PDB file of C-alpha atoms in Angstrom:
ATOM      1  CA  UNK N   1      90.065 -72.125-165.907  1.00 89.00           C
ATOM      2  CA  UNK N   2      89.339 -74.968-163.486  1.00 88.00           C
ATOM      3  CA  UNK N   3      91.509 -75.468-160.103  1.00 86.00           C
ATOM      4  CA  UNK N   4      93.448 -78.358-162.052  1.00 88.00           C
ATOM      5  CA  UNK N   5      94.195 -76.122-164.817  1.00 90.00           C
ATOM      6  CA  UNK N   6      95.054 -73.355-162.169  1.00 87.00           C
ATOM      7  CA  UNK N   7      97.519 -75.249-160.179  1.00 88.00           C
ATOM      8  CA  UNK N   8      99.292 -76.391-163.298  1.00 92.00           C
ATOM      9  CA  UNK N   9     100.335 -72.765-164.063  1.00 92.00           C
ATOM     10  CA  UNK N  10     100.601 -71.547-160.257  1.00 89.00           C
ATOM     11  CA  UNK N  11     104.415 -71.172-160.421  1.00 92.00           C
ATOM     12  CA  UNK N  12     104.120 -68.989-163.682  1.00 92.00           C
ATOM     13  CA  UNK N  13     101.149 -67.181-161.808  1.00 92.00           C
ATOM     14  CA  UNK N  14     103.101 -66.331-158.685  1.00 93.00           C
ATOM     15  CA  UNK N  15     105.950 -65.178-160.775  1.00 93.00           C
ATOM     16  CA  UNK N  16     103.482 -62.611-162.593  1.00 93.00           C
ATOM     17  CA  UNK N  17     101.864 -61.750-159.451  1.00 93.00           C
ATOM     18  CA  UNK N  18     105.265 -61.016-157.750  1.00 93.00           C
ATOM     19  CA  UNK N  19     106.465 -58.913-160.761  1.00 92.00           C
ATOM     20  CA  UNK N  20     103.155 -56.901-161.070  1.00 92.00           C
ATOM     21  CA  UNK N  21     102.463 -56.552-157.014  1.00 93.00           C
ATOM     22  CA  UNK N  22     106.308 -55.306-156.419  1.00 92.00           C
ATOM     23  CA  UNK N  23     105.411 -51.657-155.632  1.00 92.00           C
ATOM     24  CA  UNK N  24     102.775 -53.067-152.824  1.00 92.00           C
ATOM     25  CA  UNK N  25     105.147 -52.387-149.603  1.00 89.00           C
ATOM     26  CA  UNK N  26     103.428 -54.989-147.331  1.00 91.00           C
ATOM     27  CA  UNK N  27     103.647 -58.731-147.847  1.00 92.00           C
ATOM     28  CA  UNK N  28     100.092 -59.283-146.691  1.00 91.00           C
ATOM     29  CA  UNK N  29      99.047 -56.916-149.570  1.00 92.00           C
ATOM     30  CA  UNK N  30     100.921 -58.724-152.210  1.00 92.00           C
ATOM     31  CA  UNK N  31      99.733 -62.457-151.315  1.00 92.00           C
ATOM     32  CA  UNK N  32      96.163 -60.739-151.403  1.00 92.00           C
ATOM     33  CA  UNK N  33      96.822 -59.462-154.679  1.00 92.00           C
ATOM     34  CA  UNK N  34      97.992 -62.797-155.857  1.00 92.00           C
ATOM     35  CA  UNK N  35      94.985 -64.574-154.211  1.00 92.00           C
ATOM     36  CA  UNK N  36      92.868 -62.106-156.065  1.00 92.00           C
ATOM     37  CA  UNK N  37      94.203 -62.755-159.181  1.00 92.00           C
ATOM     38  CA  UNK N  38      93.405 -66.481-158.920  1.00 91.00           C
ATOM     39  CA  UNK N  39      90.207 -65.676-158.204  1.00 91.00           C
ATOM     40  CA  UNK N  40      89.623 -63.767-161.448  1.00 91.00           C
ATOM     41  CA  UNK N  41      91.232 -66.816-163.425  1.00 91.00           C
ATOM     42  CA  UNK N  42      89.066 -69.434-161.997  1.00 89.00           C
ATOM     43  CA  UNK N  43      86.004 -70.493-163.875  1.00 90.00           C
ATOM     44  CA  UNK N  44      82.640 -68.732-162.860  1.00 86.00           C
ATOM     45  CA  UNK N  45      80.274 -66.427-164.193  1.00 81.00           C
ATOM     46  CA  UNK N  46      80.559 -63.841-161.556  1.00 81.00           C
ATOM     47  CA  UNK N  47      83.692 -62.091-160.535  1.00 84.00           C
ATOM     48  CA  UNK N  48      82.282 -60.206-157.570  1.00 86.00           C
ATOM     49  CA  UNK N  49      84.109 -60.644-154.108  1.00 88.00           C
ATOM     50  CA  UNK N  50      81.823 -63.618-152.636  1.00 91.00           C
ATOM     51  CA  UNK N  51      81.676 -65.837-155.624  1.00 90.00           C
ATOM     52  CA  UNK N  52      85.207 -65.606-156.185  1.00 91.00           C
ATOM     53  CA  UNK N  53      86.223 -66.312-152.497  1.00 91.00           C
ATOM     54  CA  UNK N  54      83.831 -69.224-152.202  1.00 91.00           C
ATOM     55  CA  UNK N  55      85.811 -70.643-155.447  1.00 90.00           C
ATOM     56  CA  UNK N  56      89.307 -70.166-153.681  1.00 91.00           C
ATOM     57  CA  UNK N  57      87.898 -71.398-150.353  1.00 91.00           C
ATOM     58  CA  UNK N  58      88.761 -68.073-148.217  1.00 93.00           C
ATOM     59  CA  UNK N  59      86.725 -65.321-146.384  1.00 92.00           C
ATOM     60  CA  UNK N  60      85.514 -62.988-148.977  1.00 90.00           C
ATOM     61  CA  UNK N  61      86.258 -59.975-146.570  1.00 90.00           C
ATOM     62  CA  UNK N  62      90.297 -60.717-147.498  1.00 87.00           C
ATOM     63  CA  UNK N  63      89.437 -59.867-151.144  1.00 90.00           C
ATOM     64  CA  UNK N  64      86.990 -57.018-150.156  1.00 90.00           C
ATOM     65  CA  UNK N  65      89.535 -55.248-147.839  1.00 88.00           C
ATOM     66  CA  UNK N  66      92.405 -55.507-150.313  1.00 87.00           C
ATOM     67  CA  UNK N  67      90.370 -53.951-153.223  1.00 86.00           C
ATOM     68  CA  UNK N  68      88.305 -51.299-151.409  1.00 83.00           C
ATOM     69  CA  UNK N  69      89.950 -50.454-148.257  1.00 80.00           C
ATOM     70  CA  UNK N  70      93.699 -51.222-148.359  1.00 81.00           C
ATOM     71  CA  UNK N  71      95.914 -48.381-149.597  1.00 84.00           C
ATOM     72  CA  UNK N  72      98.126 -49.617-152.298  1.00 84.00           C
ATOM     73  CA  UNK N  73      99.617 -47.929-155.275  1.00 85.00           C
ATOM     74  CA  UNK N  74      96.922 -48.667-157.785  1.00 86.00           C
ATOM     75  CA  UNK N  75      98.861 -46.589-160.715  1.00 86.00           C
ATOM     76  CA  UNK N  76     102.096 -48.390-160.031  1.00 89.00           C
ATOM     77  CA  UNK N  77     100.529 -51.740-160.674  1.00 91.00           C
ATOM     78  CA  UNK N  78      98.546 -50.548-163.517  1.00 88.00           C
ATOM     79  CA  UNK N  79     101.678 -49.032-165.173  1.00 88.00           C
ATOM     80  CA  UNK N  80     103.374 -52.578-164.898  1.00 91.00           C
ATOM     81  CA  UNK N  81     100.508 -54.411-166.386  1.00 90.00           C
ATOM     82  CA  UNK N  82     100.447 -51.861-169.079  1.00 90.00           C
ATOM     83  CA  UNK N  83     104.099 -52.587-170.131  1.00 90.00           C
ATOM     84  CA  UNK N  84     103.695 -56.224-170.147  1.00 90.00           C
ATOM     85  CA  UNK N  85     100.465 -55.772-172.350  1.00 90.00           C
ATOM     86  CA  UNK N  86     102.349 -53.458-174.672  1.00 92.00           C
ATOM     87  CA  UNK N  87     105.042 -56.102-174.871  1.00 91.00           C
ATOM     88  CA  UNK N  88     102.833 -59.018-175.687  1.00 90.00           C
ATOM     89  CA  UNK N  89     100.463 -57.056-178.097  1.00 93.00           C
ATOM     90  CA  UNK N  90     102.870 -55.026-179.819  1.00 93.00           C
ATOM     91  CA  UNK N  91     100.239 -52.294-180.770  1.00 93.00           C
ATOM     92  CA  UNK N  92     100.102 -50.898-184.028  1.00 93.00           C
ATOM     93  CA  UNK N  93      97.222 -48.413-182.631  1.00 93.00           C
ATOM     94  CA  UNK N  94      95.796 -46.769-179.416  1.00 92.00           C
ATOM     95  CA  UNK N  95      92.111 -47.114-178.988  1.00 95.00           C
ATOM     96  CA  UNK N  96      89.880 -45.128-177.023  1.00 96.00           C
ATOM     97  CA  UNK N  97      86.658 -46.668-175.750  1.00 94.00           C
ATOM     98  CA  UNK N  98      83.620 -45.535-173.559  1.00 94.00           C
ATOM     99  CA  UNK N  99      81.607 -48.363-171.879  1.00 94.00           C
ATOM    100  CA  UNK N 100      78.120 -47.846-170.160  1.00 94.00           C
ATOM    101  CA  UNK N 101      77.553 -50.064-167.203  1.00 93.00           C
ATOM    102  CA  UNK N 102      73.814 -50.253-166.390  1.00 94.00           C
ATOM    103  CA  UNK N 103      72.658 -49.548-162.851  1.00 93.00           C
ATOM    104  CA  UNK N 104      69.269 -49.603-161.183  1.00 89.00           C
ATOM    105  CA  UNK N 105      70.072 -47.326-158.092  1.00 83.00           C
ATOM    106  CA  UNK N 106      72.023 -43.983-157.779  1.00 81.00           C
ATOM    107  CA  UNK N 107      74.365 -45.023-155.076  1.00 83.00           C
ATOM    108  CA  UNK N 108      77.292 -46.453-157.193  1.00 91.00           C
ATOM    109  CA  UNK N 109      79.820 -43.800-158.115  1.00 94.00           C
ATOM    110  CA  UNK N 110      79.451 -41.741-161.277  1.00 96.00           C
ATOM    111  CA  UNK N 111      76.007 -43.211-161.792  1.00 96.00           C
ATOM    112  CA  UNK N 112      73.535 -40.598-163.851  1.00 95.00           C
ATOM    113  CA  UNK N 113      71.095 -40.831-166.652  1.00 94.00           C
ATOM    114  CA  UNK N 114      73.282 -40.349-169.621  1.00 95.00           C
ATOM    115  CA  UNK N 115      73.829 -41.450-173.052  1.00 94.00           C
ATOM    116  CA  UNK N 116      75.350 -44.738-173.485  1.00 93.00           C
ATOM    117  CA  UNK N 117      76.699 -46.416-176.406  1.00 90.00           C
ATOM    118  CA  UNK N 118      76.409 -49.876-174.821  1.00 89.00           C
ATOM    119  CA  UNK N 119      72.773 -49.249-174.217  1.00 91.00           C
ATOM    120  CA  UNK N 120      71.924 -47.257-177.275  1.00 93.00           C
ATOM    121  CA  UNK N 121      70.195 -44.557-175.470  1.00 95.00           C
ATOM    122  CA  UNK N 122      70.061 -42.382-172.417  1.00 95.00           C
ATOM    123  CA  UNK N 123      69.860 -44.595-169.235  1.00 95.00           C
ATOM    124  CA  UNK N 124      70.870 -45.063-165.762  1.00 95.00           C
ATOM    125  CA  UNK N 125      74.715 -46.143-166.024  1.00 95.00           C
ATOM    126  CA  UNK N 126      77.990 -45.528-165.130  1.00 96.00           C
ATOM    127  CA  UNK N 127      80.515 -44.833-168.090  1.00 97.00           C
ATOM    128  CA  UNK N 128      84.102 -45.865-168.068  1.00 96.00           C
ATOM    129  CA  UNK N 129      86.831 -44.329-170.209  1.00 97.00           C
ATOM    130  CA  UNK N 130      89.612 -46.612-171.654  1.00 96.00           C
ATOM    131  CA  UNK N 131      92.550 -46.739-173.492  1.00 95.00           C
ATOM    132  CA  UNK N 132      93.569 -50.060-175.614  1.00 95.00           C
ATOM    133  CA  UNK N 133      96.744 -51.625-177.138  1.00 93.00           C
ATOM    134  CA  UNK N 134      95.616 -53.074-180.494  1.00 95.00           C
ATOM    135  CA  UNK N 135      97.136 -54.783-183.073  1.00 95.00           C
ATOM    136  CA  UNK N 136      95.666 -56.865-185.778  1.00 95.00           C
ATOM    137  CA  UNK N 137      95.783 -60.017-183.728  1.00 95.00           C
ATOM    138  CA  UNK N 138      95.290 -58.666-180.433  1.00 94.00           C
ATOM    139  CA  UNK N 139      93.726 -56.055-178.151  1.00 94.00           C
ATOM    140  CA  UNK N 140      94.115 -55.387-174.294  1.00 93.00           C
ATOM    141  CA  UNK N 141      93.014 -52.438-171.910  1.00 92.00           C
ATOM    142  CA  UNK N 142      95.960 -50.435-170.685  1.00 92.00           C
ATOM    143  CA  UNK N 143      93.979 -48.244-168.487  1.00 92.00           C
ATOM    144  CA  UNK N 144      90.774 -46.842-167.652  1.00 92.00           C
ATOM    145  CA  UNK N 145      88.910 -43.850-165.772  1.00 94.00           C
ATOM    146  CA  UNK N 146      85.676 -43.538-164.290  1.00 95.00           C
ATOM    147  CA  UNK N 147      83.672 -40.686-165.933  1.00 97.00           C
ATOM    148  CA  UNK N 148      82.011 -38.392-163.421  1.00 97.00           C
ATOM    149  CA  UNK N 149      79.323 -36.364-164.944  1.00 96.00           C
ATOM    150  CA  UNK N 150      78.572 -32.873-164.046  1.00 96.00           C
ATOM    151  CA  UNK N 151      75.796 -33.899-161.531  1.00 94.00           C
ATOM    152  CA  UNK N 152      78.500 -35.224-158.987  1.00 96.00           C
ATOM    153  CA  UNK N 153      79.861 -31.921-158.652  1.00 96.00           C
ATOM    154  CA  UNK N 154      76.788 -30.271-157.592  1.00 95.00           C
ATOM    155  CA  UNK N 155      76.369 -29.545-154.132  1.00 95.00           C
ATOM    156  CA  UNK N 156      73.252 -32.031-153.491  1.00 93.00           C
ATOM    157  CA  UNK N 157      75.829 -34.479-154.730  1.00 94.00           C
ATOM    158  CA  UNK N 158      78.185 -34.421-151.608  1.00 94.00           C
ATOM    159  CA  UNK N 159      76.718 -37.241-149.613  1.00 94.00           C
ATOM    160  CA  UNK N 160      76.981 -39.471-152.323  1.00 94.00           C
ATOM    161  CA  UNK N 161      80.292 -38.728-153.125  1.00 95.00           C
ATOM    162  CA  UNK N 162      81.264 -39.226-149.449  1.00 93.00           C
ATOM    163  CA  UNK N 163      79.480 -42.375-149.343  1.00 93.00           C
ATOM    164  CA  UNK N 164      81.395 -43.515-152.779  1.00 92.00           C
ATOM    165  CA  UNK N 165      84.674 -42.513-151.171  1.00 89.00           C
ATOM    166  CA  UNK N 166      85.070 -40.209-154.357  1.00 93.00           C
ATOM    167  CA  UNK N 167      88.168 -37.697-153.328  1.00 92.00           C
ATOM    168  CA  UNK N 168      87.365 -34.228-153.170  1.00 92.00           C
ATOM    169  CA  UNK N 169      90.118 -33.720-155.688  1.00 94.00           C
ATOM    170  CA  UNK N 170      88.347 -35.888-158.249  1.00 95.00           C
ATOM    171  CA  UNK N 171      85.721 -33.678-160.406  1.00 96.00           C
ATOM    172  CA  UNK N 172      83.921 -33.818-163.937  1.00 97.00           C
ATOM    173  CA  UNK N 173      86.235 -33.930-166.755  1.00 97.00           C
ATOM    174  CA  UNK N 174      85.276 -34.654-170.278  1.00 97.00           C
ATOM    175  CA  UNK N 175      85.760 -38.053-171.446  1.00 96.00           C
ATOM    176  CA  UNK N 176      88.379 -36.746-174.347  1.00 96.00           C
ATOM    177  CA  UNK N 177      90.162 -35.264-171.399  1.00 97.00           C
ATOM    178  CA  UNK N 178      90.193 -38.632-169.577  1.00 97.00           C
ATOM    179  CA  UNK N 179      91.400 -40.078-172.718  1.00 96.00           C
ATOM    180  CA  UNK N 180      94.084 -37.680-173.367  1.00 95.00           C
ATOM    181  CA  UNK N 181      95.421 -37.972-169.619  1.00 93.00           C
ATOM    182  CA  UNK N 182      95.724 -41.798-170.224  1.00 93.00           C
ATOM    183  CA  UNK N 183      97.505 -41.636-173.466  1.00 91.00           C
ATOM    184  CA  UNK N 184      99.955 -39.351-171.973  1.00 89.00           C
ATOM    185  CA  UNK N 185     100.715 -42.022-169.202  1.00 86.00           C
ATOM    186  CA  UNK N 186     100.810 -44.813-171.738  1.00 82.00           C
ATOM    187  CA  UNK N 187     103.730 -46.832-172.065  1.00 80.00           C
ATOM    188  CA  UNK N 188     106.325 -44.659-174.283  1.00 62.00           C
ATOM    189  CA  UNK N 189     106.923 -47.299-176.773  1.00 51.00           C
ATOM    190  CA  UNK N 190     104.337 -45.674-179.574  1.00 43.00           C
ATOM    191  CA  UNK N 191     102.507 -47.863-181.854  1.00 42.00           C
ATOM    192  CA  UNK N 192     103.992 -48.665-185.291  1.00 37.00           C
TER     193      UNK N 192
END
């Protein structure tokens, strides 16, 4: 979306952001959440913090701080987004998927040599498990979880876990368990 197109829908976007970010207690967090949404909607191939901040004309640290170190109720925001998606998609089915993201290094959370359907082979990657609301005409992700391979529970992974800020309470769980947990937390209106 170009800047002019975004300006044309700004009122609707602000209303949407206000609803979705209601669980955020601090006003500055709600404002940064709305700013982040605008950055995601603007045209541009890269949706990482620096390119988005450049397109928005702001310091990238505002976005970076909001996403990485500001404490806010992610689950509450995700739930509000899921309710909106279910109302729009009117799902006939829940779809479970796992997606691999190739990685060159070893320092991103959950990276390991593992099978990825995205790659079609074993490779160095992260795996995300997601559930989607799906109908004949639309599909939308409702929730997602990072898959932590068993290697990330080993004592030699402790420094990597700490560097990635993986909570001590998070450990390897099979992909099917991640999917069931997300389905249990999905909006209560069940697919037709």
